[in-house]
mmCIF file of C-alpha atoms in Angstrom:
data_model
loop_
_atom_site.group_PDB
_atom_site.id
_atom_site.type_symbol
_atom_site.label_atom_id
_atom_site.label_comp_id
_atom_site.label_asym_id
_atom_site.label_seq_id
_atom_site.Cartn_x
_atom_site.Cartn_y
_atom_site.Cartn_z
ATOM 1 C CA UNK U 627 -2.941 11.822 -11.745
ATOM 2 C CA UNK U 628 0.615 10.920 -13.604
ATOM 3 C CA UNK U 629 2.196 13.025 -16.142
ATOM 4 C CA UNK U 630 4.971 11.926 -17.970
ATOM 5 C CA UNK U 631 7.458 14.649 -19.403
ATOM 6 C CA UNK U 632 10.554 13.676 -21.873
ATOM 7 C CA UNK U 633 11.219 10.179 -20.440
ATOM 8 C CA UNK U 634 14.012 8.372 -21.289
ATOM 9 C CA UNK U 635 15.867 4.958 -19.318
ATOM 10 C CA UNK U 636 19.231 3.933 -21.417
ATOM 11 C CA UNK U 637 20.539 0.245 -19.817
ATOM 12 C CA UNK U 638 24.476 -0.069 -20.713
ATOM 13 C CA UNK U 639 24.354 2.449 -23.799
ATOM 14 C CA UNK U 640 20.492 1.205 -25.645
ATOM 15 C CA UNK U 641 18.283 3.205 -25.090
ATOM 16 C CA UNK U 642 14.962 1.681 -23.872
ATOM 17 C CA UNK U 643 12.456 4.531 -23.628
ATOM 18 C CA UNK U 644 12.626 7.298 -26.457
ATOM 19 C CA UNK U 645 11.234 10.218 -24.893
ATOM 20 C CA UNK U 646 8.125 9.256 -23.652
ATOM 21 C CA UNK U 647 5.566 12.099 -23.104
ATOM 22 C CA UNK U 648 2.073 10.975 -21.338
ATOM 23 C CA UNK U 649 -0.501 11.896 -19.168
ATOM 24 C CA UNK U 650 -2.637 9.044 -17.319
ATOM 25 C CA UNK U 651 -6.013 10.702 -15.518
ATOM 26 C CA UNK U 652 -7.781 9.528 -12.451
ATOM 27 C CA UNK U 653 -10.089 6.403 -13.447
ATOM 28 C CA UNK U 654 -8.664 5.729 -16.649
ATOM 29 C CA UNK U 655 -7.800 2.139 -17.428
ATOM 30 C CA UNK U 656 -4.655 2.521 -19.470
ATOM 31 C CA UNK U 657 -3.416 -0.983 -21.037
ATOM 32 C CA UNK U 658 -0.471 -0.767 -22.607
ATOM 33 C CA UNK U 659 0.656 -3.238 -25.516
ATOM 34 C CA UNK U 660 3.298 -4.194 -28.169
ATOM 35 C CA UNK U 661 5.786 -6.704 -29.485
ATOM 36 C CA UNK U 662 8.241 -7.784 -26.802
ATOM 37 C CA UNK U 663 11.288 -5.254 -26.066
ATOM 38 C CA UNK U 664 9.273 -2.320 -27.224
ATOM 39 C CA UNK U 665 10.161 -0.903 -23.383
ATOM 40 C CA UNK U 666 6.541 -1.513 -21.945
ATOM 41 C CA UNK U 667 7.668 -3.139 -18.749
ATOM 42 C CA UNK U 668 10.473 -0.987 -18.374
ATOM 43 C CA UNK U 669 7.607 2.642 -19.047
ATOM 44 C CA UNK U 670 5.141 0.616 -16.252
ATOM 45 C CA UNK U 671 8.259 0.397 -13.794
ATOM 46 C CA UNK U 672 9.435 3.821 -13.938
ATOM 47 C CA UNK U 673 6.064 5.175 -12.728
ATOM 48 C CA UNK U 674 7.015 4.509 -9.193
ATOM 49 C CA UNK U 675 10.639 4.427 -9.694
ATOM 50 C CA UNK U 676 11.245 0.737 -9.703
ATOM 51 C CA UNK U 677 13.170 1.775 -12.582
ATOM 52 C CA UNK U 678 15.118 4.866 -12.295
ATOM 53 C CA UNK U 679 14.566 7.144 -15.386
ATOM 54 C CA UNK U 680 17.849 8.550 -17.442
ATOM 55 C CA UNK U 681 15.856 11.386 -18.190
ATOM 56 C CA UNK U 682 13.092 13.213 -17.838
ATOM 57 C CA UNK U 683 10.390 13.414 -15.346
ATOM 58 C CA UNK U 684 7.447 11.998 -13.718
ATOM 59 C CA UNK U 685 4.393 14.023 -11.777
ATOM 60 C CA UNK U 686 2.419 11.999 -9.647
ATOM 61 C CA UNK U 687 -0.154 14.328 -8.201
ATOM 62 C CA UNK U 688 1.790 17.431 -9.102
ATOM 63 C CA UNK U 689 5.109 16.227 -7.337
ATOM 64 C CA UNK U 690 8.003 15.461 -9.627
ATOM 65 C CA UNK U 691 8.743 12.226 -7.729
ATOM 66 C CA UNK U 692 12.159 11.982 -10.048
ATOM 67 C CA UNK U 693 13.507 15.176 -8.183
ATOM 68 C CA UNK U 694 15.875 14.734 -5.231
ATOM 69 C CA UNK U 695 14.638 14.476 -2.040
ATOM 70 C CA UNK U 696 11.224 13.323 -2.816
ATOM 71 C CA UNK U 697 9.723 9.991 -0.413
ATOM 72 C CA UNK U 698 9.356 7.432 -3.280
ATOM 73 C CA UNK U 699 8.083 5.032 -0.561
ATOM 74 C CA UNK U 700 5.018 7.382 0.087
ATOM 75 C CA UNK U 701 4.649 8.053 -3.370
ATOM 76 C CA UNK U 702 4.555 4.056 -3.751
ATOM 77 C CA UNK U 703 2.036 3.731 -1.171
ATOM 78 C CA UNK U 704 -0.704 5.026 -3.886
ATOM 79 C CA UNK U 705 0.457 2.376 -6.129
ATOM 80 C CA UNK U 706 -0.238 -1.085 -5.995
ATOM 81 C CA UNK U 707 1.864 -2.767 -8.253
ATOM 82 C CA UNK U 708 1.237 -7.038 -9.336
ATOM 83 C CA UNK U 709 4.269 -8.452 -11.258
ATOM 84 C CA UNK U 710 4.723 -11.366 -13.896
ATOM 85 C CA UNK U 711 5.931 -13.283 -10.786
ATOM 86 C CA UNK U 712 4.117 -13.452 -7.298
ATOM 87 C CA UNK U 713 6.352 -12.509 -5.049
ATOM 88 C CA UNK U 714 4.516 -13.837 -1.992
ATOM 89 C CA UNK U 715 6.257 -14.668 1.206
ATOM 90 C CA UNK U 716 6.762 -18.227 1.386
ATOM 91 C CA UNK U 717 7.398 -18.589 5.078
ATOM 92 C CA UNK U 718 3.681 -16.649 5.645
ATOM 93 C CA UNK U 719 0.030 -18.072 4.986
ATOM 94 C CA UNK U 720 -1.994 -15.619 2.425
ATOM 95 C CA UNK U 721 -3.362 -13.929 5.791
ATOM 96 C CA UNK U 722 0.231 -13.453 6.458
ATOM 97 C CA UNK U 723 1.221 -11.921 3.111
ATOM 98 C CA UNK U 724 -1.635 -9.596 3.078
ATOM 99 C CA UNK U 725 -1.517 -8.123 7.003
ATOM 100 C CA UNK U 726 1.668 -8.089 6.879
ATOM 101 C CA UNK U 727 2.163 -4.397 4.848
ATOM 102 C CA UNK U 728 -0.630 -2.348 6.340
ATOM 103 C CA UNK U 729 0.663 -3.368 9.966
ATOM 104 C CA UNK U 730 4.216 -2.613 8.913
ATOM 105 C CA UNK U 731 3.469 0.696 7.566
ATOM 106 C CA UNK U 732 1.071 1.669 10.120
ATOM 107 C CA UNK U 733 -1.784 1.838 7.863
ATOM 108 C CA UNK U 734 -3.655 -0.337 10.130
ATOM 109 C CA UNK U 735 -3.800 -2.297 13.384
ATOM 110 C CA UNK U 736 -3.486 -6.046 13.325
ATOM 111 C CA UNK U 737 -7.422 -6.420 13.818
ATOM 112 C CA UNK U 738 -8.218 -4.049 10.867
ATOM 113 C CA UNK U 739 -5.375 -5.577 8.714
ATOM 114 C CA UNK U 740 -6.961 -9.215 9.226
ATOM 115 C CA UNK U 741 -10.508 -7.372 8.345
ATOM 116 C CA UNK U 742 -9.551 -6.020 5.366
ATOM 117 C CA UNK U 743 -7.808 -8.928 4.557
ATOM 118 C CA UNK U 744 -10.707 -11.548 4.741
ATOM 119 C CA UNK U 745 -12.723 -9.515 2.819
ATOM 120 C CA UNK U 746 -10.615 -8.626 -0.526
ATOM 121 C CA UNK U 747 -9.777 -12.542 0.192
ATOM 122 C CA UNK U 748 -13.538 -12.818 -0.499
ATOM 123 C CA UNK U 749 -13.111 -10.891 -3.506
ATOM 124 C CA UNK U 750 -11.252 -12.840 -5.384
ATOM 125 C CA UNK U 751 -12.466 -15.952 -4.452
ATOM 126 C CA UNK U 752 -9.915 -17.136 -1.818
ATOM 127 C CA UNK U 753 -11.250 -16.776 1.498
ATOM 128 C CA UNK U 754 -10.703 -20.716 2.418
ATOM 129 C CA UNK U 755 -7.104 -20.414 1.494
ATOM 130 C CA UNK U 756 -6.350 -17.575 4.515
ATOM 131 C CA UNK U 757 -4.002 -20.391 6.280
ATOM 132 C CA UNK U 758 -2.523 -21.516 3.523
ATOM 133 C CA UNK U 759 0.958 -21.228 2.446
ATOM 134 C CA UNK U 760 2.062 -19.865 -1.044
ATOM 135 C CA UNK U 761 3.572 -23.690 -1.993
ATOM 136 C CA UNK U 762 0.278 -24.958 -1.567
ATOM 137 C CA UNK U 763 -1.855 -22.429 -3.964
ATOM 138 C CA UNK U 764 -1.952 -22.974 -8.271
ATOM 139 C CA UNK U 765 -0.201 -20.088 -9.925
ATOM 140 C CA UNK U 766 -4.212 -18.148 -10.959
ATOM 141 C CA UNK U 767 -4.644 -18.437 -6.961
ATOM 142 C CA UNK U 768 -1.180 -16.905 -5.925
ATOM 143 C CA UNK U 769 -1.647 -14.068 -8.343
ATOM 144 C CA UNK U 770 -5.085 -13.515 -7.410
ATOM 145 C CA UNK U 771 -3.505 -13.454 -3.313
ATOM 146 C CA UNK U 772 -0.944 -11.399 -4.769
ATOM 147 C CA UNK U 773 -3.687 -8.795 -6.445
ATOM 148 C CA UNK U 774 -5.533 -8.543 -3.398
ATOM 149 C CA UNK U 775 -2.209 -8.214 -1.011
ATOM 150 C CA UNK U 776 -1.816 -4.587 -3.257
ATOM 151 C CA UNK U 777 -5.126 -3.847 -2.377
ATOM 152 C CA UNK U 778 -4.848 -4.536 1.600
ATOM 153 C CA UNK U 779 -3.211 -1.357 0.966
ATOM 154 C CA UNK U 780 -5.441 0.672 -0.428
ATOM 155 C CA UNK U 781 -4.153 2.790 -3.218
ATOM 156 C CA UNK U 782 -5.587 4.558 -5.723
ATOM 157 C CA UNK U 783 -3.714 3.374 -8.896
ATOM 158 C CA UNK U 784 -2.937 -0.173 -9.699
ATOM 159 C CA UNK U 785 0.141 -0.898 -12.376
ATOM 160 C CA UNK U 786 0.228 -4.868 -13.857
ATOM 161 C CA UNK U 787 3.285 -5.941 -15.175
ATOM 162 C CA UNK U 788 2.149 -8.551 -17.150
ATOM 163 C CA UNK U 789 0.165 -10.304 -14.668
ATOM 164 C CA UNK U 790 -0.716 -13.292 -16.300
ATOM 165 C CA UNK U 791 1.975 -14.544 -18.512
ATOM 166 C CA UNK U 792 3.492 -16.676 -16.244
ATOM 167 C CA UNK U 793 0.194 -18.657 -15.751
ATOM 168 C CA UNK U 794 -0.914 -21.922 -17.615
ATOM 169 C CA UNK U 795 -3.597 -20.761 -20.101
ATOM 170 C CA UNK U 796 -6.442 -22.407 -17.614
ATOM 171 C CA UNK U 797 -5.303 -20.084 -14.476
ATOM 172 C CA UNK U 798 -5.496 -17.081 -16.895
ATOM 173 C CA UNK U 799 -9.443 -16.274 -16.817
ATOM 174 C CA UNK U 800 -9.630 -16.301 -12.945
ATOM 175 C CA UNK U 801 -6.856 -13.715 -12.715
ATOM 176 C CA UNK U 802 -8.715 -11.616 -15.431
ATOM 177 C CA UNK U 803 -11.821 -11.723 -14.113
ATOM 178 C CA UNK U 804 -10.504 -9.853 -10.915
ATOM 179 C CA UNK U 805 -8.958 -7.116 -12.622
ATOM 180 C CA UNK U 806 -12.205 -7.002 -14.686
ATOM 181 C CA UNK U 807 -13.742 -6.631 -11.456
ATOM 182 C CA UNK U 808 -11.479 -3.748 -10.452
ATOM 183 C CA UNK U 809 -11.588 -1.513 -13.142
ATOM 184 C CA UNK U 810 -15.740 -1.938 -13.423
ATOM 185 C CA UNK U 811 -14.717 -0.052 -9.162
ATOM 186 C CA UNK U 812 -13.275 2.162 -10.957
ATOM 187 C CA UNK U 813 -10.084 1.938 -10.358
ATOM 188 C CA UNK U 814 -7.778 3.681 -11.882
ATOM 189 C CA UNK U 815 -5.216 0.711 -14.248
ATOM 190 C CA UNK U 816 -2.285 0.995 -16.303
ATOM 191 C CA UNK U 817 -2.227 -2.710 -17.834
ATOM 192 C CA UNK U 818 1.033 -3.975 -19.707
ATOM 193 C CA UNK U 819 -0.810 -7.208 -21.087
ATOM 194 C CA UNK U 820 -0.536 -9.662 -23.888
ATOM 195 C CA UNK U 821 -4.280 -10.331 -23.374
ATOM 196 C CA UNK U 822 -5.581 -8.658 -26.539
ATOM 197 C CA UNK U 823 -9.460 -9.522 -25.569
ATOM 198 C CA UNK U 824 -8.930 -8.080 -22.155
ATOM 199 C CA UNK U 825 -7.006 -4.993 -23.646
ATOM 200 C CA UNK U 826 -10.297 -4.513 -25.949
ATOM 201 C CA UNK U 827 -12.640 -5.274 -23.354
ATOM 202 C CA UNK U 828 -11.897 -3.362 -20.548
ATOM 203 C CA UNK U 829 -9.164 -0.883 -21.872
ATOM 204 C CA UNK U 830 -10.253 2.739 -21.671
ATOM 205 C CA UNK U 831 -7.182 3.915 -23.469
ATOM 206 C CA UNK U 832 -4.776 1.516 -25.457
ATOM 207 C CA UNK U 833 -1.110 2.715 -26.036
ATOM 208 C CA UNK U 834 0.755 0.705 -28.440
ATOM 209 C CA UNK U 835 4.563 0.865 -28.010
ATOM 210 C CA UNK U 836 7.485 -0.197 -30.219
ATOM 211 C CA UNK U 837 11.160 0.445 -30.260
ATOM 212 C CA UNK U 838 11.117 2.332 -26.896
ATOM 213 C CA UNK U 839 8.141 4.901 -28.250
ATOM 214 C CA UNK U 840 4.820 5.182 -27.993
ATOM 215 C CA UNK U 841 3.819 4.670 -32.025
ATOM 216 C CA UNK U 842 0.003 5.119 -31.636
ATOM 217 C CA UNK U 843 -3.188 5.044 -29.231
ATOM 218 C CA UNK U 844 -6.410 5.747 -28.635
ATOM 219 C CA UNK U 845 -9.612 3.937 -27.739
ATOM 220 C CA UNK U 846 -10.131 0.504 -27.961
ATOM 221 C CA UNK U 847 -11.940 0.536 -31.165
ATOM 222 C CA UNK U 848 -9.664 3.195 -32.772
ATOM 223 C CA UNK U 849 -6.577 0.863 -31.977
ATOM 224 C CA UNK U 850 -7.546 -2.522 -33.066
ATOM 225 C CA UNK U 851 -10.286 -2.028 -35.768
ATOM 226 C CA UNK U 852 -8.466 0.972 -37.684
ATOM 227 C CA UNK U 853 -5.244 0.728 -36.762
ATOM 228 C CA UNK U 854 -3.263 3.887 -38.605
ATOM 229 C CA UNK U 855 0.331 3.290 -37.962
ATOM 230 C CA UNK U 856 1.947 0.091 -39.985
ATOM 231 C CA UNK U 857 3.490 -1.667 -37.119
ATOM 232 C CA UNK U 858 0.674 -1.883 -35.235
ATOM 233 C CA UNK U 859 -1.516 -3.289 -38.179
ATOM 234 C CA UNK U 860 2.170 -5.871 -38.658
ATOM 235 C CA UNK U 861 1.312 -6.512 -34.753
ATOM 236 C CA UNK U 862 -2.616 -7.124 -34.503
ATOM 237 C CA UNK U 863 -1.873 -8.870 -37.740
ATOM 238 C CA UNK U 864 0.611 -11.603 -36.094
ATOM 239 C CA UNK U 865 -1.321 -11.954 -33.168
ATOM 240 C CA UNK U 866 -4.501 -14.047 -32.794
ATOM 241 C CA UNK U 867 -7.308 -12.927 -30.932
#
């Protein structure tokens, strides 16, 4: 589904990514871990050009979506993407924020929109908060609204940027249990997560990354119960879990 060829992203003369070579497949659920400013964030944001690479290239689908010309937008429309930080519409009840997109783009008619909408609203547990406004939701309810806004949209790969480190610990669970939900679909996930237990239990693939490079993966079990490379073992070792 995504290859990644050579890529490097440099940000006022440091170089962030090291040339990064990777190929994600269709229904894999890559999560993607490492101490912070190993460039994880910045590798989950170039695979829809929210950052632009230095170098390099990207193949989503067999088009090189860094060469010129190319409609990122439609590209992006494949993606759903759920950041550290909400992001919701303030001014617009969760209804609002989630018709809003498909009607835009002219995925859907209002009627459909407001379908889909109550039911992924359903799945995740929020359908009584349709008329409410982002102010009046907990942060685990605005990310899980924010989750299923992504999926009002219907694409086929959904990227997390760290989706629940902004949360109190108690709002975490809610928000995991949803993507748990997601990737037991089958949806195809790359994760960038400090959850290690959701990295182990749902993780397909694990990539650990330090110092702008990807220094080891594998499966779950591989990568956190014989860990090969020494900074990964210094990692799992500082971390509890």
């Amino acid at each position: 589904m995504i290859i990644v060829e050579n890529l490097t992203k440099d940000f006022n003369k440091q170089t962030i990514l090291k040339g990064i070579n990777e190929q994600i497949e269709d229904g894999e659920r890559l999560v993607i871990i490492g101490p912070s400013g190993s460039g994880k964030s910045t590798f989950l944001r170039c695979l829809n050009l929210l950052e632009k690479p230095t170098g390099g290239k990207i193949f989503v689908d067999d088009v090189d979506i860094t060469a010129k010309g190319v409609d990122i937008n439609a590209v992006r429309l494949k993606m759903g993407m759920v950041f550290q930080h909400f992001n919701l519409f303030p001014h617009k009840t969760v209804l609002g924020n989630l018709t809003l997109a498909p009607v835009q783009t002219g995925l859907m008619k209002k009627p459909e929109a407001t379908e889909v909408a109550m039911e992924l609203l359903k799945r995740v547990g929020l359908a009584d908060k349709a008329k409410s406004y982002p102010v009046q939701l907990s942060g685990g309810q605005k990310q899980r609204v924010a989750i299923a806004r992504s999926l009002a949209m219907r694409p086929r790969m959904m990227l997390f940027d760290e989706p629940t480190s902004a949360l109190d610990p108690e709002m975490v669970g809610e928000v995991l249990d949803v993507m748990r939900d997601l990737a037991t679909e089958g949806m195809t996930m790359v994760v960038v997560t400090h959850e290690m237990h959701f990295a182990r239990d749902v993780g397909s693939r694990i990539l650990f990354m330090c110092d702008g490079a990807i220094a080891e993966q594998g499966t779950p079990d591989q990568v956190f119960t014989n860990p090969k490379c020494e900074r990964l073992q210094q990692f799992l070792t500082s971390i509890s879990f």
